[in-house]
Tab-separated table of C-alpha atoms in Angstrom:
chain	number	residue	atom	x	y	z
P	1	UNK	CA	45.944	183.009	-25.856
P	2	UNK	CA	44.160	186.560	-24.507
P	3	UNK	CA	47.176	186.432	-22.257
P	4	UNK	CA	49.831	185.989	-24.892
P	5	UNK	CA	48.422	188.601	-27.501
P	6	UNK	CA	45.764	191.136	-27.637
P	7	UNK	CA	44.448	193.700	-25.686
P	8	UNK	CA	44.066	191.584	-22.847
P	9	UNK	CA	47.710	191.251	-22.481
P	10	UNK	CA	48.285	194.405	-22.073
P	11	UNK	CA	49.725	196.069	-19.086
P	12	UNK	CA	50.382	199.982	-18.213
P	13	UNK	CA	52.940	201.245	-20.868
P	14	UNK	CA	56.305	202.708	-17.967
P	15	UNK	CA	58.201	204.361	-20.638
P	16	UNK	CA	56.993	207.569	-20.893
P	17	UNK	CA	57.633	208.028	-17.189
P	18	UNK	CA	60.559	206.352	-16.595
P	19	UNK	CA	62.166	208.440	-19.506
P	20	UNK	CA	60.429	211.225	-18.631
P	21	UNK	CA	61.292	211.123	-15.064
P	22	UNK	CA	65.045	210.790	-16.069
P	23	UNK	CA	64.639	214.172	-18.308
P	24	UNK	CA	63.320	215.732	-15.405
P	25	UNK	CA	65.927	214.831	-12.810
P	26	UNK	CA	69.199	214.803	-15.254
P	27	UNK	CA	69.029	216.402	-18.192
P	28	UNK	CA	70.338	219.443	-18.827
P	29	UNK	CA	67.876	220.265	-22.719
P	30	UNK	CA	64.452	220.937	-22.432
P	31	UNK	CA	61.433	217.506	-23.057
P	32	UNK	CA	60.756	219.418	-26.845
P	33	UNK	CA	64.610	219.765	-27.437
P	34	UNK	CA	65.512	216.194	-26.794
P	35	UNK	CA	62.036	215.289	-28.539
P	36	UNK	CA	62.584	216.859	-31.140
P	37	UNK	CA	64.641	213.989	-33.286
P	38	UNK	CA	62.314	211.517	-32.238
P	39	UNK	CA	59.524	213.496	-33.711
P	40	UNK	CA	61.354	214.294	-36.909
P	41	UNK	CA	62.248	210.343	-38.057
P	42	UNK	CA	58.262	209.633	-37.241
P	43	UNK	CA	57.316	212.719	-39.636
P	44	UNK	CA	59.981	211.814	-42.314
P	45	UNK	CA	60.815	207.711	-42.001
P	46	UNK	CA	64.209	206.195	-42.708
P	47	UNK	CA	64.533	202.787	-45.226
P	48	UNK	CA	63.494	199.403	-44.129
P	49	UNK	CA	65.941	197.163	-43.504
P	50	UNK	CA	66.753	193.905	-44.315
P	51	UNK	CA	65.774	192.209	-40.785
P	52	UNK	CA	63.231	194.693	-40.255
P	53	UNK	CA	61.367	192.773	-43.431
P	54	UNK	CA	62.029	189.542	-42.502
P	55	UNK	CA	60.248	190.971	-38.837
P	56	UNK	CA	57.030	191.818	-40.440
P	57	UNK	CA	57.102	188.474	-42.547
P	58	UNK	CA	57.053	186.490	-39.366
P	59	UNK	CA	54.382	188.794	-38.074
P	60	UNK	CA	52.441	188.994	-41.211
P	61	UNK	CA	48.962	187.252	-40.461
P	62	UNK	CA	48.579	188.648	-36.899
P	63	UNK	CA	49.491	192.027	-38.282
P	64	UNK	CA	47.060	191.919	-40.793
P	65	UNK	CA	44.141	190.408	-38.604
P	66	UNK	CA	44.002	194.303	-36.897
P	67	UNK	CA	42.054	197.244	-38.358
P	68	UNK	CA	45.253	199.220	-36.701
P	69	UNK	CA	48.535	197.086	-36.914
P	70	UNK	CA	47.464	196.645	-41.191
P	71	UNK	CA	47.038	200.437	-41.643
P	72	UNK	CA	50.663	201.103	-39.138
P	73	UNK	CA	52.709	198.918	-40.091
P	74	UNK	CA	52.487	197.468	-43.531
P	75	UNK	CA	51.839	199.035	-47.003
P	76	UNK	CA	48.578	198.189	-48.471
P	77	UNK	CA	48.184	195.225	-46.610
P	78	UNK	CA	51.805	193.914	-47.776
P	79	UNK	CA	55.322	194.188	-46.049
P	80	UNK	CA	57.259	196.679	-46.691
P	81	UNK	CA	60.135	195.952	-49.281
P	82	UNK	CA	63.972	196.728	-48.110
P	83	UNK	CA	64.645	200.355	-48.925
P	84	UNK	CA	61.015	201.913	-48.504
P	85	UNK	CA	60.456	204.108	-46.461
P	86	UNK	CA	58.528	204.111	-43.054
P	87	UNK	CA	56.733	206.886	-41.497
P	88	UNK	CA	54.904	207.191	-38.635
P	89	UNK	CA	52.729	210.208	-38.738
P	90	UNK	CA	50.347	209.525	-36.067
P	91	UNK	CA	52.990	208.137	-33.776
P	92	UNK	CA	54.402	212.091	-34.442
P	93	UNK	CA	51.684	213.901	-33.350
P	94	UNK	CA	51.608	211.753	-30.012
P	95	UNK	CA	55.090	212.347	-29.166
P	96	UNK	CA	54.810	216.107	-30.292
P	97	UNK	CA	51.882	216.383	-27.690
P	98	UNK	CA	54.454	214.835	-25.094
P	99	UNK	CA	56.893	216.938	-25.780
P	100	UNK	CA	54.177	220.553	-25.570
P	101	UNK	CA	52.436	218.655	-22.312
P	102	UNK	CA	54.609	216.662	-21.162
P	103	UNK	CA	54.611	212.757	-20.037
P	104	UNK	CA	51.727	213.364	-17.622
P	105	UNK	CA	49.463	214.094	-20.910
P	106	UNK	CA	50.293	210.091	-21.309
P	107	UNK	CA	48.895	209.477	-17.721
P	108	UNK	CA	46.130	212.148	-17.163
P	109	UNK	CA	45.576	213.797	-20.069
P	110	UNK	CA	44.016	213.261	-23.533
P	111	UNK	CA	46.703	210.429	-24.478
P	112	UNK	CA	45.285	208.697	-21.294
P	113	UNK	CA	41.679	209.237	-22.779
P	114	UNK	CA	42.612	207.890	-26.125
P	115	UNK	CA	44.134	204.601	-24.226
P	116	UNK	CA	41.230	203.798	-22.269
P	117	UNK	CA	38.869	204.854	-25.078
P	118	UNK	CA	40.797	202.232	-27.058
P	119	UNK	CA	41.247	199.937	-24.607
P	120	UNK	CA	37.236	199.630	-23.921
P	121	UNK	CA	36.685	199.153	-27.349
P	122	UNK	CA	39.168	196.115	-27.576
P	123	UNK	CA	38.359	194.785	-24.624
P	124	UNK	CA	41.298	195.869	-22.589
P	125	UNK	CA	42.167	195.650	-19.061
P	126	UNK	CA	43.564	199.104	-18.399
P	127	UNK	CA	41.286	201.806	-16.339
P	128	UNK	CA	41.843	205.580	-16.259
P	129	UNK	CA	42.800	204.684	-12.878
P	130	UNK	CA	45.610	201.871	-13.899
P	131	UNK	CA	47.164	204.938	-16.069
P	132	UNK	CA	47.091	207.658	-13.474
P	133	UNK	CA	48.404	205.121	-10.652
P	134	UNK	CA	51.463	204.632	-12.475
P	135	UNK	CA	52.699	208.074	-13.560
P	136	UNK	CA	55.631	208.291	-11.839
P	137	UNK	CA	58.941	205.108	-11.323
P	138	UNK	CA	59.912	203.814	-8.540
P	139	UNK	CA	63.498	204.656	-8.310
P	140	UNK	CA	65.631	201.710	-6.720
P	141	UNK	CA	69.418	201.410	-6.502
P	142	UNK	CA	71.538	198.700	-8.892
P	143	UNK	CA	71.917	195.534	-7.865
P	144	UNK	CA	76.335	195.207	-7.466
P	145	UNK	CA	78.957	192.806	-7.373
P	146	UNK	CA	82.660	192.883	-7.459
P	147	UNK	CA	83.988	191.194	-10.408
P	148	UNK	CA	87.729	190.690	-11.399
P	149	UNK	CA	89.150	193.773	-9.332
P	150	UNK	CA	85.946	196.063	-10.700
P	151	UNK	CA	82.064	196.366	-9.776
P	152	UNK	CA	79.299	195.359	-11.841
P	153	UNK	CA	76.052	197.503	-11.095
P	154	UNK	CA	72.840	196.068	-12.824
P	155	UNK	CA	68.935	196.534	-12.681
P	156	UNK	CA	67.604	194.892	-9.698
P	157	UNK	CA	64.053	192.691	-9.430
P	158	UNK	CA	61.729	192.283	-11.993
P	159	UNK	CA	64.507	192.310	-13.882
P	160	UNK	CA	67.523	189.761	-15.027
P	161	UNK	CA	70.758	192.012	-13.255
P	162	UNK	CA	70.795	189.861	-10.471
P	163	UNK	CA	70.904	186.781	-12.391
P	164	UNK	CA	73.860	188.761	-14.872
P	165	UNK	CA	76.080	189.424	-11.195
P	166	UNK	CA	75.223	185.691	-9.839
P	167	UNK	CA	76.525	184.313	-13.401
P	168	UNK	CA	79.433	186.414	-13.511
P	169	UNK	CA	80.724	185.977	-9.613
P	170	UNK	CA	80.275	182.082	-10.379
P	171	UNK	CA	81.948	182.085	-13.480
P	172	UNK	CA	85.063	184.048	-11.526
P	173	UNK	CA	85.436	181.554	-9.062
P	174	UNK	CA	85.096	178.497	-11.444
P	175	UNK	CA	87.777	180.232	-13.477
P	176	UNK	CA	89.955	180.714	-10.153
P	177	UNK	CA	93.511	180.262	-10.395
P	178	UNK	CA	92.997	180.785	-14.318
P	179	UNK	CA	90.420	181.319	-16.619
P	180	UNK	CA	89.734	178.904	-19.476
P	181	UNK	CA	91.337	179.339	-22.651
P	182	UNK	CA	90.805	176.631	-24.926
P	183	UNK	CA	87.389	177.641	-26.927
P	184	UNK	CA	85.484	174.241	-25.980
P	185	UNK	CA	86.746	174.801	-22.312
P	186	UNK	CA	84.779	178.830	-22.293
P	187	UNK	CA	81.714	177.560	-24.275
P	188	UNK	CA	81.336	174.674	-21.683
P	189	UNK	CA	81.520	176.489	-18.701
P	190	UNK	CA	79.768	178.978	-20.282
P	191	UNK	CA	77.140	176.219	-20.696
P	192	UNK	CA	77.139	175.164	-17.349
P	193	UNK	CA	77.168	178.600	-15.445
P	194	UNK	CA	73.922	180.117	-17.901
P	195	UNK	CA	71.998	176.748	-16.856
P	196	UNK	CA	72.665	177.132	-13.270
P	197	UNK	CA	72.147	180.829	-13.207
P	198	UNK	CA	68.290	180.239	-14.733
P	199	UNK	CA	67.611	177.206	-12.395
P	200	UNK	CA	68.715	179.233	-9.658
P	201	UNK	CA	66.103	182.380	-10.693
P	202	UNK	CA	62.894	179.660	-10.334
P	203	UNK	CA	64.887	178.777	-7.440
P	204	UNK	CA	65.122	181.881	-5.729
P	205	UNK	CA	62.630	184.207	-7.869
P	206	UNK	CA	62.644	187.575	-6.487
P	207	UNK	CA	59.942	189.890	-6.403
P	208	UNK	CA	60.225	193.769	-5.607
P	209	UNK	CA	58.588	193.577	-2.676
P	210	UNK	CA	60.946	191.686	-0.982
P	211	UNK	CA	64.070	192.483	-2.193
P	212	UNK	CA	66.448	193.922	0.808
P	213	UNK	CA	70.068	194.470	1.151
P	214	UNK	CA	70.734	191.473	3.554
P	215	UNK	CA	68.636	189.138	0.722
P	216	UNK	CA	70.776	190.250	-2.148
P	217	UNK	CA	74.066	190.227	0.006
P	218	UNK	CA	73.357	186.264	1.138
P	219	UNK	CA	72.412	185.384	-2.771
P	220	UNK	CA	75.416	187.450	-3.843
P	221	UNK	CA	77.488	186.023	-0.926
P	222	UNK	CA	81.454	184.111	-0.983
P	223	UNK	CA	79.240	181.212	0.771
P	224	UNK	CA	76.843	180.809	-1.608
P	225	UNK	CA	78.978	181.523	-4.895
P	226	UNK	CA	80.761	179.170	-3.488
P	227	UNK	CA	78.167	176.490	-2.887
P	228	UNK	CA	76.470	177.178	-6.804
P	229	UNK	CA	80.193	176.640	-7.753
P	230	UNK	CA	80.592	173.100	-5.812
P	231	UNK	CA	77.181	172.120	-7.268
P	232	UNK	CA	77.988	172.635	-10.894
P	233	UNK	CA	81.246	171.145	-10.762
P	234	UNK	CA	80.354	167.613	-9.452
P	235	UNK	CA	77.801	167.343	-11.828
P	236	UNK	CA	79.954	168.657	-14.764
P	237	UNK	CA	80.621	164.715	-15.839
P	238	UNK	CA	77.313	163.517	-14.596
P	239	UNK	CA	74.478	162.894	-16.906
P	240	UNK	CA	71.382	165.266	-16.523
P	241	UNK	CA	68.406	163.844	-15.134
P	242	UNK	CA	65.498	162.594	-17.775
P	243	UNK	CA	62.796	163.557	-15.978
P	244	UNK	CA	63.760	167.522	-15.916
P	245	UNK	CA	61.531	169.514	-17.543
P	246	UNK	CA	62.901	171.119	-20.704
P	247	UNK	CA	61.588	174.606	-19.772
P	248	UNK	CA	60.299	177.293	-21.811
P	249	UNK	CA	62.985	178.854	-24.612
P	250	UNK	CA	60.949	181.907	-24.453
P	251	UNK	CA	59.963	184.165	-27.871
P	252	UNK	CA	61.958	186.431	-30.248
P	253	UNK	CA	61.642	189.738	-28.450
P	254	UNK	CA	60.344	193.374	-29.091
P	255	UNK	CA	63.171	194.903	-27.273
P	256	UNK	CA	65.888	197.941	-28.030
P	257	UNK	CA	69.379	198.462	-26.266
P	258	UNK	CA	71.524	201.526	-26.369
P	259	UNK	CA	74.606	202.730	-24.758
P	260	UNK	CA	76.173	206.211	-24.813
P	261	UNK	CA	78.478	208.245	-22.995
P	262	UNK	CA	79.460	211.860	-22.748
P	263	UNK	CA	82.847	213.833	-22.473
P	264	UNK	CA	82.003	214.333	-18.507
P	265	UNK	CA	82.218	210.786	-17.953
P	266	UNK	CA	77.987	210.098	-17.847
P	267	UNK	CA	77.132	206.778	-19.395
P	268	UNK	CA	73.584	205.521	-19.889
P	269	UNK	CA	72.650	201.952	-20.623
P	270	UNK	CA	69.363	201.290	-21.643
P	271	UNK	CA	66.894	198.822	-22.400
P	272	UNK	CA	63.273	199.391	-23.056
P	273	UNK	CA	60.804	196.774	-24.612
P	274	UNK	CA	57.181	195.532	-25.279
P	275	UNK	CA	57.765	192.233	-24.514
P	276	UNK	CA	57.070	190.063	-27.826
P	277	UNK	CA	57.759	190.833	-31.440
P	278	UNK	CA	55.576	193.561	-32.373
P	279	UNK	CA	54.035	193.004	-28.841
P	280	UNK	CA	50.074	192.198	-28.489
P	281	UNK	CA	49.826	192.637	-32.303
P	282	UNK	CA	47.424	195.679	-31.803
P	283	UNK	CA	47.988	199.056	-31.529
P	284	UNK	CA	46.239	202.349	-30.669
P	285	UNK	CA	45.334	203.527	-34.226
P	286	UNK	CA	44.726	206.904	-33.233
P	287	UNK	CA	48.307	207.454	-31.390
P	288	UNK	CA	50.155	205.288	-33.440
P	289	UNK	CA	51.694	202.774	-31.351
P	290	UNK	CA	51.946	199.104	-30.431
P	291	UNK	CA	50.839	197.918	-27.058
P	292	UNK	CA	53.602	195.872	-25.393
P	293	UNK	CA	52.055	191.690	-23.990
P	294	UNK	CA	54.334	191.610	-21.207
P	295	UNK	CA	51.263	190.104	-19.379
P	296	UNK	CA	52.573	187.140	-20.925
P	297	UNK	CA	55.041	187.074	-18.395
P	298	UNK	CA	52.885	186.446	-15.531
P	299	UNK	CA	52.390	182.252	-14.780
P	300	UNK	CA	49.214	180.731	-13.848
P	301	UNK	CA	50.666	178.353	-11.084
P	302	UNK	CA	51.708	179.672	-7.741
P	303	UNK	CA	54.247	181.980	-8.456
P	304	UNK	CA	55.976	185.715	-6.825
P	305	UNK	CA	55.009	186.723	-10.336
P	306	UNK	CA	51.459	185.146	-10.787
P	307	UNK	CA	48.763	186.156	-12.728
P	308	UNK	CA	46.353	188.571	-10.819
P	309	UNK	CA	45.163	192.135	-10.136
P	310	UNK	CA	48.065	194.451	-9.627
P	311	UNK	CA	51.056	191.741	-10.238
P	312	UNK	CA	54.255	192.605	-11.558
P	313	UNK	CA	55.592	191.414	-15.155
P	314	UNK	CA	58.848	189.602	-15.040
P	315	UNK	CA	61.634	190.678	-17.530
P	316	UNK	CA	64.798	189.960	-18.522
P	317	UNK	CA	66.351	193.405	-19.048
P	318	UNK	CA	69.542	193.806	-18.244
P	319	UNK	CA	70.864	196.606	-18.812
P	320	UNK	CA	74.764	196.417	-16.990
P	321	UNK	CA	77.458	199.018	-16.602
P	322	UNK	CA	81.024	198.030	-15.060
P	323	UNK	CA	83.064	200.369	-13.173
P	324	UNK	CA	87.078	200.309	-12.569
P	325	UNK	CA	88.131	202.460	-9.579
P	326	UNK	CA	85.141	203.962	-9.040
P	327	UNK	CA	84.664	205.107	-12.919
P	328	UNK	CA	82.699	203.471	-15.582
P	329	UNK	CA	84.541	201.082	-17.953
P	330	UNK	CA	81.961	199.025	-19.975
P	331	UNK	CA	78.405	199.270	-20.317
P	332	UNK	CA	76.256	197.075	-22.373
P	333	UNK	CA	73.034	195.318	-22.484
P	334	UNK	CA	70.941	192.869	-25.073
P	335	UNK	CA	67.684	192.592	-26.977
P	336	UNK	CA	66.811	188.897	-26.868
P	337	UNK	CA	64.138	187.728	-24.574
P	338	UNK	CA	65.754	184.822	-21.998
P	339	UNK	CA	69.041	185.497	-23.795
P	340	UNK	CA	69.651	188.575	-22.793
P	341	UNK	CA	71.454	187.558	-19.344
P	342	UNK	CA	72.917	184.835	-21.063
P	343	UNK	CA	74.103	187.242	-24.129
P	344	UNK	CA	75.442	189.936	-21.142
P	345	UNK	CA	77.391	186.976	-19.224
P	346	UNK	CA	79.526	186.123	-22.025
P	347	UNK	CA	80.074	189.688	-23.587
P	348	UNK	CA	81.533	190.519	-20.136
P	349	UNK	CA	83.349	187.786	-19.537
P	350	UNK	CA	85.170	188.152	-23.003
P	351	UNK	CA	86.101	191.215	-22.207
P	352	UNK	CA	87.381	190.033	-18.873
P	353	UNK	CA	88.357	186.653	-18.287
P	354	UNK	CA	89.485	186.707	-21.749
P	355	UNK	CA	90.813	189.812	-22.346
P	356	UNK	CA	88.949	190.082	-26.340
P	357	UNK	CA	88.014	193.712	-27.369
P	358	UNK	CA	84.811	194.722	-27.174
P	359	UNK	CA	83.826	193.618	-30.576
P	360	UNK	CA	85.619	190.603	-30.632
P	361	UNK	CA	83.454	189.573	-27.571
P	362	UNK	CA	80.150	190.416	-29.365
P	363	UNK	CA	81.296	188.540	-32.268
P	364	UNK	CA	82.341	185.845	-30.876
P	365	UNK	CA	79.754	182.718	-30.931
P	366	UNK	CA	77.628	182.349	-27.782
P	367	UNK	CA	75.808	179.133	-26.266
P	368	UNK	CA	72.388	179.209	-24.365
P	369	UNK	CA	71.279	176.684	-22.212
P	370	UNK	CA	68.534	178.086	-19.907
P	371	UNK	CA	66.292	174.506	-19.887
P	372	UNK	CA	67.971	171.664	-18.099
P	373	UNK	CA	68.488	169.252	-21.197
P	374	UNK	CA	69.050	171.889	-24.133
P	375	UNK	CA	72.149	173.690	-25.564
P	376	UNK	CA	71.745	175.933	-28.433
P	377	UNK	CA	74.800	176.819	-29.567
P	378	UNK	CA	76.313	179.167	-32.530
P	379	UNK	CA	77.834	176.737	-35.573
P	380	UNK	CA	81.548	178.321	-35.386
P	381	UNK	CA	81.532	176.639	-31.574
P	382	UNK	CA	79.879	173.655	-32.172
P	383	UNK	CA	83.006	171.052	-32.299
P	384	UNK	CA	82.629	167.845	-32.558
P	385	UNK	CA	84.507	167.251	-28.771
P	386	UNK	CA	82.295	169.555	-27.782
P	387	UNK	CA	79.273	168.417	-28.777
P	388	UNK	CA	80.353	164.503	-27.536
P	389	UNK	CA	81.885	165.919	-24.539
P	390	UNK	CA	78.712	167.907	-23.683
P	391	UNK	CA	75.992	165.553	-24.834
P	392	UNK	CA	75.461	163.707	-21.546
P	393	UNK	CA	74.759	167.145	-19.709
P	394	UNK	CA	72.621	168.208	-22.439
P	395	UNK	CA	71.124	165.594	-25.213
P	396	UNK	CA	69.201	167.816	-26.694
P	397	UNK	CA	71.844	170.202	-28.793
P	398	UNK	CA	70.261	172.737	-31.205
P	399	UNK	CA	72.638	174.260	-33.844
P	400	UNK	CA	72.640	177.953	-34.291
P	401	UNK	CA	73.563	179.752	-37.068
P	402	UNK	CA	77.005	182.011	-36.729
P	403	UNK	CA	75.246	185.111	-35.391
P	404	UNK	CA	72.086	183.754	-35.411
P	405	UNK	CA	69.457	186.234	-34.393
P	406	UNK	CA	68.067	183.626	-31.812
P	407	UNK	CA	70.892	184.388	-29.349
P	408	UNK	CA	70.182	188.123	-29.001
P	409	UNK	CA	72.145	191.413	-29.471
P	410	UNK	CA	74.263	193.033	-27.283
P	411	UNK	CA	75.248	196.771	-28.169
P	412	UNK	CA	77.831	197.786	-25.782
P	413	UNK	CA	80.296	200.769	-25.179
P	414	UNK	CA	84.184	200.558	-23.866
P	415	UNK	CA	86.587	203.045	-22.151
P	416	UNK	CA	90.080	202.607	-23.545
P	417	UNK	CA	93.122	204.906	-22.864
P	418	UNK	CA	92.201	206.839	-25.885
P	419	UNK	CA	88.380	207.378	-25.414
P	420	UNK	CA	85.187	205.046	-25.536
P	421	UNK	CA	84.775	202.449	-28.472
P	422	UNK	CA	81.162	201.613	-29.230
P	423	UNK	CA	80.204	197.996	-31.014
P	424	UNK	CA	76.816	196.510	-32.421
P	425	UNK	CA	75.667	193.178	-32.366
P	426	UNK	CA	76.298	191.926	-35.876
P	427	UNK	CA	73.589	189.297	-35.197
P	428	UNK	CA	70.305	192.078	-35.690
P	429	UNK	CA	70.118	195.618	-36.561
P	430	UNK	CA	72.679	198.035	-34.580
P	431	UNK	CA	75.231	200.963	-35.388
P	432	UNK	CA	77.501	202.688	-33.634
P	433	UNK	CA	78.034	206.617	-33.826
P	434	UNK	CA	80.024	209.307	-32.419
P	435	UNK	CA	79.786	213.233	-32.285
P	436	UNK	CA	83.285	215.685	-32.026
């Protein structure tokens, strides 16, 4: 449990340097400029919404049980009703003190102090030293594929962009010669490829430290495509072993996508989270923040990601953009825990193997099937053939809602002759928004 929630799950907050760090080396505006928006929705709120209620409500007791989360995030010990509005004062005042010191203030300075103050108190893991060790990214290169006459660039390990490129060059050469088109046909190779694609990530689980060009070209390689592709189609009509086991379906998520692009042709796709909803379920009362639990993602049993001193948390951010002769084309990503890649596969392959517009392909209903014997699928899908024809392969079949919140969002951007075209998930909380 201290490894799912609380301040023992906590592990060094990379956002403020990672953004920061981007600032630094691309932007044009000064840190306070591009702050400065941030700052002013903390000071003066904006409305709760709909989902964002429904959010705390699942939340409620944990966010109660904290001194900190009860006096952030809810009103008089009560969820906020749709329509009120939220501030965050304290949260202000932090990121005003980023924006006059700048993101080493988080690492060094008296943010840093107020962390490990706080985390002492709670009974945290996270040192002085922790903080100042981790002040600056690591910067790394995309992991790549070609896809369909284009190239698919997406975040490499810890994260899920090389399971995204495996899923997408297997569902190319499954759909070689032509690509599905009958709607049971896509959801069931859809099925098929998202199963392989986790199975193959225990499989072959990555860690940083050994990733290397000649390791990502074999796993991204004709041969072995080809050989994931031989595998799942001889045991398309074969019944799936009893004994598998069912896997973890992972937890709603704490995570935020966006995609924008300017009138020089830069595009950004980004995904930032804290791991679970509402993350350890404490926060730093003083700053005005929740910590993230992605310690959560570290197993127990003998793993590249275990559980020790120094390890790595394992995420599923996937954050992808596509380019067509050298220029970017699409770029998307997810919220949605384990079904983000899965969420990401299917968006692109809509647009691609099935030629849909870019909100057509969000809106269209998805599948998931990362454990061995389950299929959750979205109701508008779930056909009776299907279901029969699929029921050997997976006898465990979990209806879904038509954009049911389980299966993610993907918030993605499209180049079209006359400019980019931005869509939001219509299964959470997303908007799209352009300046002349």
């Amino acid at each position: 449990a201290q490894q799912h929630k609380g301040y023992r799950s906590v592990v060094v907050p990379s956002l403020p340097a990672v953004l920061g760090y981007a600032q630094q080396h691309f932007g044009r505006l000064s840190l306070e400029r591009v702050m400065r928006p941030a700052i002013r929705l903390a000071e003066e709120g904006y409305p709760i919404s709909r989902l964002q209620r429904r959010q705390l409500g699942w939340c409620l007791a944990d966010l109660r049980a904290s001194a900190a989360t009860r006096e952030l995030f809810l009103k008089r010990g009560r969820r906020y009703r749709v329509g009120e509005t939220f501030r965050q004062e304290r949260l202000a005042e932090t990121l005003g003190r980023l924006a006059d010191a700048g993101v080493q203030d988080f690492y060094h300075g008296e943010i840093a102090r107020a962390i490990v103050e706080d985390m002492r108190a709670g009974g945290g893991l996270i040192s002085d030293e922790d903080l100042s060790a981790h002040d600056a990214p690591v910067r790394c290169g995309p992991i790549s594929t070609a896809y369909r006459g284009g190239l698919v660039l997406s975040t490499p390990p810890p994260a899920g962009g090389l399971q995204v490129c495996v899923g997408l060059r297997l569902m190319e050469e499954l759909s070689r010669g032509q690509a599905p088109s009958d709607p049971d046909d896509i959801c069931a190779m859809a099925a098929e490829v998202i199963r392989a694609v986790f199975h193959e990530r225990e499989r072959w689980s990555v860690h940083p430290r050994d990733v290397s060009p000649s390791l990502l070209r074999w796993l991204l390689s004709a041969d072995r495509i080809g050989e994931l592709s031989q595998r799942v189609t001889s045991a398309m009509n074969e019944p799936t072993p009893a004994d598998l086991s069912p896997g973890d379906p992972g937890d709603s998520g704490e995570t935020t996508h966006l995609c924008t692009a300017d009138a020089e042709g830069n595009v950004v796709s980004l995904t930032q989270s804290i791991q679970s909803l509402f993350g350890a379920k404490v926060a730093n009362a003083r700053l005005g923040f929740l910590y993230n639990n992605y310690l959560r993602t570290c197993p127990r049993h003998r793993h590249p990601y275990a559980l020790a001193g120094g390890c790595v948390p394992r995420s599923n951010a996937s954050p992808t953009i596509v380019l067509s002769d050298g220029a970017p084309i699409l770029a998307l990503g997810a919220a949605g825990s384990r079904r983000i890649v899965s969420s990401v596969l299917q968006v692109v392959a809509g647009v691609f193997q099935q030629g849909l517009s870019c909100a057509d392909a969000l809106d269209a209903p998805r599948v998931h099937a990362q454990s061995p014997r389950t299929l959750h699928i979205e109701r508008p899908a779930a056909t009776e053939p299907l279901l029969r024809r699929l029921r050997a392969r997976f006898p465990r079949q979990r209806m879904r809602a038509r954009h049911s919140y389980f299966m993610g969002a993907v918030q993605a951007i499209h180049r079209l002759e006359a400019g980019w075209v931005g869509a939001a998930d219509p299964r959470r909380g997303g908007t799209v928004a352009g300046v002349c």
